[in-house]
Short mmCIF file of C-alpha atoms and ligand atoms in Angstrom, two decimals:
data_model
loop_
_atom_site.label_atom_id
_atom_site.label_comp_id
_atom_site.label_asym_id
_atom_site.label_seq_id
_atom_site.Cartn_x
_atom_site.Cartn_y
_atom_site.Cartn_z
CA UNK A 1 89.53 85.75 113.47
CA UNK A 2 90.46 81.84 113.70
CA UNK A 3 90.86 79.50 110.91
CA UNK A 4 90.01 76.06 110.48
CA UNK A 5 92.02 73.37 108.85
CA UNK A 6 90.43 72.78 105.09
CA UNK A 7 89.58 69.21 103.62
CA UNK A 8 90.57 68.12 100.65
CA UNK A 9 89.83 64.73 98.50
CA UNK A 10 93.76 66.37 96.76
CA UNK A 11 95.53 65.54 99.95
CA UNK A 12 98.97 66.60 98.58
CA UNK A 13 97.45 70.16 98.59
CA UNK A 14 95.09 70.10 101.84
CA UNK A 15 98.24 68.87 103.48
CA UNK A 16 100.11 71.67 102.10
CA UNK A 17 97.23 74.40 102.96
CA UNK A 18 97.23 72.82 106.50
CA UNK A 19 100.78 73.10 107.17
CA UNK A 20 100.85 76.93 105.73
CA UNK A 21 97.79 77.23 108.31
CA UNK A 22 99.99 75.93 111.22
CA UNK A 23 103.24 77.50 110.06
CA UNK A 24 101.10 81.10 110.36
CA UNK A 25 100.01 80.18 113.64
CA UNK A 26 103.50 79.42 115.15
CA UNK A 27 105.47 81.63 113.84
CA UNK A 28 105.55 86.02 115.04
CA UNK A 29 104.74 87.95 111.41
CA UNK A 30 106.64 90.69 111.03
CA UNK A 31 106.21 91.12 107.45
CA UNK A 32 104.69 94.37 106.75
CA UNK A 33 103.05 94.52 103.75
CA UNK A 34 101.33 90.78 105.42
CA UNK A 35 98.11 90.75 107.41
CA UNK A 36 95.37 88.42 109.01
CA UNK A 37 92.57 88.29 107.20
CA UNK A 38 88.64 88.68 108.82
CA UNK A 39 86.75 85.01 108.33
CA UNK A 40 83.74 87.28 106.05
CA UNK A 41 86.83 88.06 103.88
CA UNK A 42 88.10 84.63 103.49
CA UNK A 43 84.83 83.25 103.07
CA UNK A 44 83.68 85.80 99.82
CA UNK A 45 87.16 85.10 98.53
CA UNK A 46 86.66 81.47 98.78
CA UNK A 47 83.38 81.73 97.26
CA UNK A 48 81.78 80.41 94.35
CA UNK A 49 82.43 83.84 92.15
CA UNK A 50 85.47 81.89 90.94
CA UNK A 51 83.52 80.13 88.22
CA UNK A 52 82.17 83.43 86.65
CA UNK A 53 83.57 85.52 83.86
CA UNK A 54 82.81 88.96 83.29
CA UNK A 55 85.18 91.20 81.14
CA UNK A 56 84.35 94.81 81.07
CA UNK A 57 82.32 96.94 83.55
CA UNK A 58 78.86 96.78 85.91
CA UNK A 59 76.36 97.24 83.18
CA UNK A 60 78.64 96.60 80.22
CA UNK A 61 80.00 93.32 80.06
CA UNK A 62 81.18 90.89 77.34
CA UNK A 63 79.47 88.32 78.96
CA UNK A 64 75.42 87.08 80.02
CA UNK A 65 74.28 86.68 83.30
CA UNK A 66 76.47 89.40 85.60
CA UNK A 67 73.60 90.52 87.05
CA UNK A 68 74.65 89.28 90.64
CA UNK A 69 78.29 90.15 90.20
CA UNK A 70 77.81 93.87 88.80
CA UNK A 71 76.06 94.35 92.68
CA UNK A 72 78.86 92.93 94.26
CA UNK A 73 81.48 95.25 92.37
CA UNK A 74 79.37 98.29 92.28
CA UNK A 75 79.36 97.68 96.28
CA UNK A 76 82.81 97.82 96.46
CA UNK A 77 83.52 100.90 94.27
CA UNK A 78 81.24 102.99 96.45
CA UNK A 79 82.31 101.58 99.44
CA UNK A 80 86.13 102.17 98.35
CA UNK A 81 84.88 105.50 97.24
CA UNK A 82 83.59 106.61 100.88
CA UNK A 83 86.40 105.37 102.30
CA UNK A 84 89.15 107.89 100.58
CA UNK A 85 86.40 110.42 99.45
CA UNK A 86 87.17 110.43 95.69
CA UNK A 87 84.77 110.63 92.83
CA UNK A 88 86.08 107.27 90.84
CA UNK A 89 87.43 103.83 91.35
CA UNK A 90 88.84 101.06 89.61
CA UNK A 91 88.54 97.77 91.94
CA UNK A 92 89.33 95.24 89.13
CA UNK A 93 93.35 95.02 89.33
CA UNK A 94 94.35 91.60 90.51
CA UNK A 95 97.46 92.99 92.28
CA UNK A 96 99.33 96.50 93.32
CA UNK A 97 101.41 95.86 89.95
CA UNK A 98 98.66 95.51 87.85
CA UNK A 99 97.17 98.70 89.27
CA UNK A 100 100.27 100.88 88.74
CA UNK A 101 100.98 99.16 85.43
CA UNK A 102 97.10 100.75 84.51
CA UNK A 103 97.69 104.10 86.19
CA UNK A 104 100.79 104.97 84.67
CA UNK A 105 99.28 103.85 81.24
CA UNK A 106 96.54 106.03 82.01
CA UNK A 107 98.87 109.28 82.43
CA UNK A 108 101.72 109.44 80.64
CA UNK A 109 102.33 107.69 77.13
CA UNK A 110 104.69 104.90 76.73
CA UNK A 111 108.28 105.86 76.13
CA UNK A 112 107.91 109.20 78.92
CA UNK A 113 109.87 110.04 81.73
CA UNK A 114 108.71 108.66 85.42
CA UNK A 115 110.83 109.77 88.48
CA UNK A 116 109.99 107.23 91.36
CA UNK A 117 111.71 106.34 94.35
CA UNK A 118 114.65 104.05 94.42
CA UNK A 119 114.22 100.40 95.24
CA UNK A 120 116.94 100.56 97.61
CA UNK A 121 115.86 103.33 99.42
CA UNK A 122 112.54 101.99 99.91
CA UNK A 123 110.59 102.11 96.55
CA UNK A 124 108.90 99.39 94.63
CA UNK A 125 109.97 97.90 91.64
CA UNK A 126 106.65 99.36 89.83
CA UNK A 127 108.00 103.04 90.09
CA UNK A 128 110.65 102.92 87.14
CA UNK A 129 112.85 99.47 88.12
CA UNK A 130 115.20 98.17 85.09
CA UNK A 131 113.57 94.84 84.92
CA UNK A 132 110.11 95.78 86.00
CA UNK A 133 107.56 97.04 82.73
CA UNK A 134 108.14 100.32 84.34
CA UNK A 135 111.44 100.65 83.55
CA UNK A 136 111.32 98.83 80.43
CA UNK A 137 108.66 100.73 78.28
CA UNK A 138 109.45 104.02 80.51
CA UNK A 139 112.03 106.40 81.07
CA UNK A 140 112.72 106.34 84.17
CA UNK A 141 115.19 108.08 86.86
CA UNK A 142 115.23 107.80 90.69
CA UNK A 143 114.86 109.77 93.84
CA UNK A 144 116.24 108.36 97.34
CA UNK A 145 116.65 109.32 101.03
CA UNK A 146 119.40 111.45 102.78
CA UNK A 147 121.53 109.68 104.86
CA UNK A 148 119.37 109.21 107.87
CA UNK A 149 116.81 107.89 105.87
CA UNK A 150 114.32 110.69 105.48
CA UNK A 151 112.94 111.80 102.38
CA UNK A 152 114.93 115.49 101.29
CA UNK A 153 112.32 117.08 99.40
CA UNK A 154 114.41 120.06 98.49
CA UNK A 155 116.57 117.50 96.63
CA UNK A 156 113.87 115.67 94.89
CA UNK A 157 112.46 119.48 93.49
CA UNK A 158 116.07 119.14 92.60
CA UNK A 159 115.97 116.08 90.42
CA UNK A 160 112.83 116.94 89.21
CA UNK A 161 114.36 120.30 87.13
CA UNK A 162 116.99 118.22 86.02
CA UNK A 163 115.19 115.23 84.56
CA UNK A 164 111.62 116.72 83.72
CA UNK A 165 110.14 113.91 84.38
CA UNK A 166 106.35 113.54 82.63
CA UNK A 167 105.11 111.73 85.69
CA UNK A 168 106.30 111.88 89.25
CA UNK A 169 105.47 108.57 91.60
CA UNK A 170 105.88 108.98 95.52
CA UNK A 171 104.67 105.91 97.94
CA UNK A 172 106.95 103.64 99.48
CA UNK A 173 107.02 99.76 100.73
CA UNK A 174 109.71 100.45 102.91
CA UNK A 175 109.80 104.20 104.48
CA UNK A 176 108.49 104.83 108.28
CA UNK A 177 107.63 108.57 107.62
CA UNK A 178 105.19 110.47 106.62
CA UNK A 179 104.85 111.06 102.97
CA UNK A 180 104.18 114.97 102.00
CA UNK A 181 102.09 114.86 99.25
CA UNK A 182 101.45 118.43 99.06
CA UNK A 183 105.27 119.09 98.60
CA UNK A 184 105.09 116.27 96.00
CA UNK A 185 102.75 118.20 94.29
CA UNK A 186 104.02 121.19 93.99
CA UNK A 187 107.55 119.88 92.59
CA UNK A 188 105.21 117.89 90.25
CA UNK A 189 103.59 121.49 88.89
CA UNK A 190 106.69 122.77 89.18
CA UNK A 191 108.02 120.50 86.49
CA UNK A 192 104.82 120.37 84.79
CA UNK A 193 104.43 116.64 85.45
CA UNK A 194 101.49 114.25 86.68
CA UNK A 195 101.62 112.59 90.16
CA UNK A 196 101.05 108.97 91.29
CA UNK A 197 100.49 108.24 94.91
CA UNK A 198 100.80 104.60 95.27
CA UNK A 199 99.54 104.20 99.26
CA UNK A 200 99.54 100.08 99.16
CA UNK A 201 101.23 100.45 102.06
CA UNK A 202 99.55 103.18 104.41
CA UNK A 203 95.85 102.66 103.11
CA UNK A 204 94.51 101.92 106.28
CA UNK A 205 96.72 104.46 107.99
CA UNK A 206 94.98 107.49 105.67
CA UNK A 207 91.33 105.55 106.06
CA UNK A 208 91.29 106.14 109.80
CA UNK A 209 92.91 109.72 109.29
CA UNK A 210 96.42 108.56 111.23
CA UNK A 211 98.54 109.43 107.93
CA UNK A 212 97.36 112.51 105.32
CA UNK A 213 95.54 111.50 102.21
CA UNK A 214 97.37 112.23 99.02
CA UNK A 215 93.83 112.94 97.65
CA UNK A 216 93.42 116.33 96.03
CA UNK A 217 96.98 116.05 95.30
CA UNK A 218 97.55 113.05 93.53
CA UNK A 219 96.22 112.75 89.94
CA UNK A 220 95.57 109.55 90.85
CA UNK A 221 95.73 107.11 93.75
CA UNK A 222 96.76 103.42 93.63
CA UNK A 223 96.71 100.74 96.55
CA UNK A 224 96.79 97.26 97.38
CA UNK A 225 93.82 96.19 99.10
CA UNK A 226 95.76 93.18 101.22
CA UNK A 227 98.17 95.19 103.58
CA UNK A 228 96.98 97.64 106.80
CA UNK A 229 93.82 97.62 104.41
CA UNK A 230 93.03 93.97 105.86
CA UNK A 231 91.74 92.47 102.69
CA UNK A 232 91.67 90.47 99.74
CA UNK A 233 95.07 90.10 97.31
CA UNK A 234 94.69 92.71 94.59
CA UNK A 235 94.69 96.18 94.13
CA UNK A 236 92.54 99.42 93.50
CA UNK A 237 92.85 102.81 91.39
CA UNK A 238 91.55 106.26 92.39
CA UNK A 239 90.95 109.76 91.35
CA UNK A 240 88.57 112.50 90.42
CA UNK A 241 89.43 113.48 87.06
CA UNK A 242 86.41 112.05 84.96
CA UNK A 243 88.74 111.77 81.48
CA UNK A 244 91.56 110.26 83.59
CA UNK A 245 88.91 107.49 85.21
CA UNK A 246 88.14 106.44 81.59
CA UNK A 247 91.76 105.99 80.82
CA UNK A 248 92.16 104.39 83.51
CA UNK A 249 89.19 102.05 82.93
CA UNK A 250 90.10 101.03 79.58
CA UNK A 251 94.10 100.84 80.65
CA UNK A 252 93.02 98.19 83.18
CA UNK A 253 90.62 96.25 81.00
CA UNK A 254 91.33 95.34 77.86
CA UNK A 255 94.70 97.32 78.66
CA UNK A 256 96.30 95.04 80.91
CA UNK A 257 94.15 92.77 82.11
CA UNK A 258 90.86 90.33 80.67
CA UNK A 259 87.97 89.07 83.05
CA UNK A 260 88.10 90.23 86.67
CA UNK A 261 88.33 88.16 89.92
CA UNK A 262 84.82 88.18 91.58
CA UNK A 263 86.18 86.29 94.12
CA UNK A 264 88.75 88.68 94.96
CA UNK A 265 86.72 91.86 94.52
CA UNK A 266 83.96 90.17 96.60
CA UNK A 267 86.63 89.68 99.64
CA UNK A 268 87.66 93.18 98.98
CA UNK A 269 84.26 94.78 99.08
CA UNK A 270 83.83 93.17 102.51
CA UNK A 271 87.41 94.56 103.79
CA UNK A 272 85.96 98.03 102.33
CA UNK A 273 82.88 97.68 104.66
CA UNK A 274 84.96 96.53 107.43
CA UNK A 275 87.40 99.77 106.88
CA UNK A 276 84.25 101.58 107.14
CA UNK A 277 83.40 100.72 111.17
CA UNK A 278 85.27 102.62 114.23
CA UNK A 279 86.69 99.16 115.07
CA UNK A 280 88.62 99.28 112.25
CA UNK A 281 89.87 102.80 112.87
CA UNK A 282 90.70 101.84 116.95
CA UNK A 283 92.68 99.03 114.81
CA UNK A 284 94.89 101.16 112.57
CA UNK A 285 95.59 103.54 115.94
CA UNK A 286 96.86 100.45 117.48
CA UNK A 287 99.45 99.45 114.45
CA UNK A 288 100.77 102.98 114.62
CA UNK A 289 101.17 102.78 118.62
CA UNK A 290 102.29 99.22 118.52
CA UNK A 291 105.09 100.51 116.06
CA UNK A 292 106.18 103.60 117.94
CA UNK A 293 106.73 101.36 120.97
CA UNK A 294 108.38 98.35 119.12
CA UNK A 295 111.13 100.85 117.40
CA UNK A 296 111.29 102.65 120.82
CA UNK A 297 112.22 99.71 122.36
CA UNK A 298 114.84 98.41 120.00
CA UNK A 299 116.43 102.16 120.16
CA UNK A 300 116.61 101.40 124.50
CA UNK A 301 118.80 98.32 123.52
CA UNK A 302 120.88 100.45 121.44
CA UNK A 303 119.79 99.41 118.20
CA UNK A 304 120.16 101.77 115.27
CA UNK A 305 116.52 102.64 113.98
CA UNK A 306 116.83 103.73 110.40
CA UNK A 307 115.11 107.36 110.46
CA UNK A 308 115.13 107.73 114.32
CA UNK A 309 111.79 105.90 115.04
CA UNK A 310 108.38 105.56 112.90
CA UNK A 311 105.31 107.01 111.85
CA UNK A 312 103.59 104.68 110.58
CA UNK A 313 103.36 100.61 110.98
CA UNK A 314 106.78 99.36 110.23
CA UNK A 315 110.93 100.83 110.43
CA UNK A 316 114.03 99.44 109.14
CA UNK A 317 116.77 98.56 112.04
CA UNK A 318 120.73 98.69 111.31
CA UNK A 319 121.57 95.22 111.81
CA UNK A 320 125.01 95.58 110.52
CA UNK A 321 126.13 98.30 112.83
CA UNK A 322 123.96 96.80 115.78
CA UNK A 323 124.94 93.50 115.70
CA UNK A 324 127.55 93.05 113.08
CA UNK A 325 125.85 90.82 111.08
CA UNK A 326 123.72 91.11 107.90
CA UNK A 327 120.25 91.46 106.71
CA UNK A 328 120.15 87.83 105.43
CA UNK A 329 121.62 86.44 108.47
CA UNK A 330 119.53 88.17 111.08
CA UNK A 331 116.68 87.19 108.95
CA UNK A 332 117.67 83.77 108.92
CA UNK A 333 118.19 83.71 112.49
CA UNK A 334 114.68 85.07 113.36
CA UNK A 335 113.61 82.23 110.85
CA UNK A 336 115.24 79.32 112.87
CA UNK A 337 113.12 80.71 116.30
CA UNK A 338 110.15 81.35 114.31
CA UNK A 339 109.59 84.70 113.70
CA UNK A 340 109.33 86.31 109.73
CA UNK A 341 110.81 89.48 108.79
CA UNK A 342 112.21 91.23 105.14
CA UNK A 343 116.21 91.45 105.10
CA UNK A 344 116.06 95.75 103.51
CA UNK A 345 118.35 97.80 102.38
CA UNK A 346 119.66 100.83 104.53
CA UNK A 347 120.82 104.43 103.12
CA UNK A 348 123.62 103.95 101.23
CA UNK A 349 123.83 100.43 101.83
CA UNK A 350 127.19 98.86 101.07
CA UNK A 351 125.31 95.17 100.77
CA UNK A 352 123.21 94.03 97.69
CA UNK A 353 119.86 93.93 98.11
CA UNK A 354 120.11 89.90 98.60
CA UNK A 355 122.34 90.49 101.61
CA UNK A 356 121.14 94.56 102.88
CA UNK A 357 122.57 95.70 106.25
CA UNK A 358 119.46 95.48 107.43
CA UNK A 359 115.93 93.95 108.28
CA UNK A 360 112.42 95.50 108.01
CA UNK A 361 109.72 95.04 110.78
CA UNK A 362 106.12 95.70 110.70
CA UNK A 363 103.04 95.27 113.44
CA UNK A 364 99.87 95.13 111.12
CA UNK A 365 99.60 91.65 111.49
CA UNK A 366 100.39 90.91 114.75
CA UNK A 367 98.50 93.92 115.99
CA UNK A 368 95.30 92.21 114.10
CA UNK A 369 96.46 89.45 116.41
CA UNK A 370 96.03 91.15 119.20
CA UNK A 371 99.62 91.79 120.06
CA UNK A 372 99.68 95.48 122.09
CA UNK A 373 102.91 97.24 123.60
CA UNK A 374 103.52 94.47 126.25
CA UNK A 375 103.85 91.84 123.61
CA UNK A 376 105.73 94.11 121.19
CA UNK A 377 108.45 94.98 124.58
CA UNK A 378 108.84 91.24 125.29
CA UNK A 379 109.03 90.67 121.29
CA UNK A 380 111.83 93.47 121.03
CA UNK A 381 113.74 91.31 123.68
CA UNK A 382 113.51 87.99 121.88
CA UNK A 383 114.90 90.05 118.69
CA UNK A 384 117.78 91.46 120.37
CA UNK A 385 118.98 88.48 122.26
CA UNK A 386 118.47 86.12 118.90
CA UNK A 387 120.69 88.63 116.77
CA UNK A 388 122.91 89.51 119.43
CA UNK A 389 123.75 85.61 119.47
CA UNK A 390 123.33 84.41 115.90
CA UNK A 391 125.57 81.62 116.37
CA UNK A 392 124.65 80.39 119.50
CA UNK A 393 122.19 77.38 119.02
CA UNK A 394 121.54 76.92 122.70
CA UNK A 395 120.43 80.46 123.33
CA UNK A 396 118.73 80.32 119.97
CA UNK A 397 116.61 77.32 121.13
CA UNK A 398 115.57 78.45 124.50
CA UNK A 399 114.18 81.57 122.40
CA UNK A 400 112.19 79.47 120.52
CA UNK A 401 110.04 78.38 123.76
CA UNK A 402 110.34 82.42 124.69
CA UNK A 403 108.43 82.72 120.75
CA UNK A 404 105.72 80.23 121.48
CA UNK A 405 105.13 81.29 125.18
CA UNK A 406 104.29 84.49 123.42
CA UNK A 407 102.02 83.58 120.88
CA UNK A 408 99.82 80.99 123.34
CA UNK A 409 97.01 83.84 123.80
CA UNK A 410 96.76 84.52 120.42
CA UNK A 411 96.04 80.92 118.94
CA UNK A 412 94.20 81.73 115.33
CA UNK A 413 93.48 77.86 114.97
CA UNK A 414 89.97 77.08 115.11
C1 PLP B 1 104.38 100.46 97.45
C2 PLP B 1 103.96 99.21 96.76
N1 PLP B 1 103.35 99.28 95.58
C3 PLP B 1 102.95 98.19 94.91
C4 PLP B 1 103.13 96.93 95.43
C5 PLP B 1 102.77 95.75 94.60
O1 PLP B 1 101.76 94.97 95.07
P1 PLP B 1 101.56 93.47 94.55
O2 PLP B 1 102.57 92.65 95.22
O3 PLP B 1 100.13 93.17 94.94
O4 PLP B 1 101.72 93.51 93.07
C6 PLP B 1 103.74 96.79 96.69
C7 PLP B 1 103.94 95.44 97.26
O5 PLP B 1 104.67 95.16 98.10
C8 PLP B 1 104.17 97.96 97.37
O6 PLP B 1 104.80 97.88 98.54
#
């Protein structure tokens, strides 16, 4: 994939675009829910499916001539539905949010009980936060990690018989293990309630088989599409249940949402077809080897690795009792010698989540890249000597050349 500068006759914004371009060229992106688009992708979603309106479904719209779009979006249902081998899906939600706003709608009532994970200990806001919607038309109580950051399932079947929750929610954006979703299932019978997976973050992962599929588990499935999935912003719903599809069909539109993004779905059938090919598969195996190896190497330095290492495409490190310094500043410091991480929380963090103890660091998009072990070894050395010297502007300065001598092979500038 390279990218070419775009013209503009607004040159405020083409300027803007053009320095966004150059700032994601120059700068190591750790970010893991953040990825590297294909150039098909970026070209369907900055198509000319912008200009058309279509509320409702392929074959039912509100609106005339969706004869061309209702291809495109059957394409990428039954593309999405090969993928993850379900019977229905929803590929209208413009974001992850949207699509667990829908899916929740879809299951439980407003006013029930949800039990999600806690923000802090890797959750998303989505799964019951006070000031998200979930939390505000839901009832909702929490679930977190042990101590060495591992999910304690045993404690969560816990929870569960004391809050009877109506609808269980496990998926994570910030939790390097593998997810059981048959245990989640059976605390969710146990209790008698529904269960939401919400994989936005290990989509590609279960696509090319590296992490189990919550799929005849889950009562339904939600994703974003942008993330190890490689494609367009937005976001997808899944499942089999034929009554729950419907639900979820109406929750999404006129529920939550009016005309869909043709643009977006377009790009998103195309990532769907591109998660379809064995490249894409080799792709995924190298995100997952790419993190074992980065978190290894941070652990040879010393470095605490939240969990003991990874299993999937990103880890939290301790930068508090590693370095002595917080989340914000070691993500500040990578800032200064270009290179992009999340400040996160750690168990039982004593910092708020604007300061955390520590940082979170995925390979997704530097794997797309091309970035293998060799880079991610020499990348695990620029880390440690930038936090180890925060304050020291000289050292900080040589790093940066250390940064761009890295990233010279793997120019995305057309
Ligand atoms: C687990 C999880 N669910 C949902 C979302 C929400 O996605 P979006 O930002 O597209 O609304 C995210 C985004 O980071 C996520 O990590």
């Amino acid at each position: 994939m390279k990218y070419k500068k775009i013209e503009l006759e607004d040159k405020e914004i083409e300027k803007a675009i053009n320095k966004e371009l150059e700032r994601q060229n120059n700068h190591i992106e750790l970010i893991a829910s953040e990825n590297f688009v294909s150039n098909e992708v970026l070209k369907a979603t900055g198509s000319i499916l912008t200009n058309k309106y279509g509320e409702g479904y392929p074959g039912k719209r509100y609106y005339d001539g969706c004869e061309h779009v209702d291809v495109i979006e059957n394409i990428a249902i039954e593309r999405l539905k090969k993928l993850f081998n379900v019977n229905f899906a929803n590929v209208q939600p413009h974001s992850g949010s949207s699509a667990n706003s829908a899916a929740i709608a879809a299951l439980i009532e407003k006013g029930k009980k949800i039990l999600g994970m806690k923000l802090e200990a890797g959750g998303h806001l989505t799964h019951g936060y006070s000031i998200n919607f979930s939390g505000y038309f839901y009832e909702s109580s929490f679930y977190s990690v042990d101590e060495n950051g591992w999910l304690d399932y045993e404690e969560i079947a816990k929870i569960a018989k004391e809050v009877k929750p109506d609808l269980i929610i496990c998926g994570a954006s910030a939790y390097s293990r593998t997810i059981d979703f048959k245990k989640f299932k059976e605390i969710a019978d146990s209790v008698g309630a529904k269960l939401l997976a919400d994989v936005a973050h290990i989509a590609g992962l279960i696509v090319a088989g590296l992490h189990v599929s919550p799929v005849g588990y889950a009562d339904v499935i939600t994703s974003t599409t942008h993330k190890t999935l490689r494609g367009a912003r937005g976001g997808v719903i899944m499942c089999n249940d034929p009554t729950i599809a419907k639900k979820i069909d109406k929750w999404v539109f006129p529920g939550y949402q009016g005309g869909p993004l043709f643009h977006s779905i377009a790009g998103k059938a195309v990532a769907f077809g591109e998660a379809l090919t064995k490249e894409f598969n080799e792709y995924q195996k190298e995100i997952v080897l790419n993190a074992k190896v980065f978190a290894n190497s941070f652990q040879k330095f010393g470095v605490k690795v939240i969990s003991g290492g990874t299993d999937n495409h990103l880890f939290t490190i301790d930068v508090k009792s590693s370095y002595g310094i917080n989340g914000k500043i070691a993500s500040e410091t990578l800032q200064k010698i270009n290179i992009t991480v999340n400040k996160n929380t750690i168990p039982n963090d004593s910092e708020s989540p604007f300061v955390t103890s520590g940082i979170r660091l995925g390979t997704p998009a530097m794997t797309t890249r091309g970035f293998k072990e060799k880079e991610f070894i020499e990348l695990t050395r620029i880390i440690n000597e930038a936090l180890k010297n925060y304050n020291n502007e000289k050292i900080l300065n040589s790093l940066i050349n250390d940064v761009s001598n890295l990233l010279k092979e793997f120019n995305i500038l057309q």
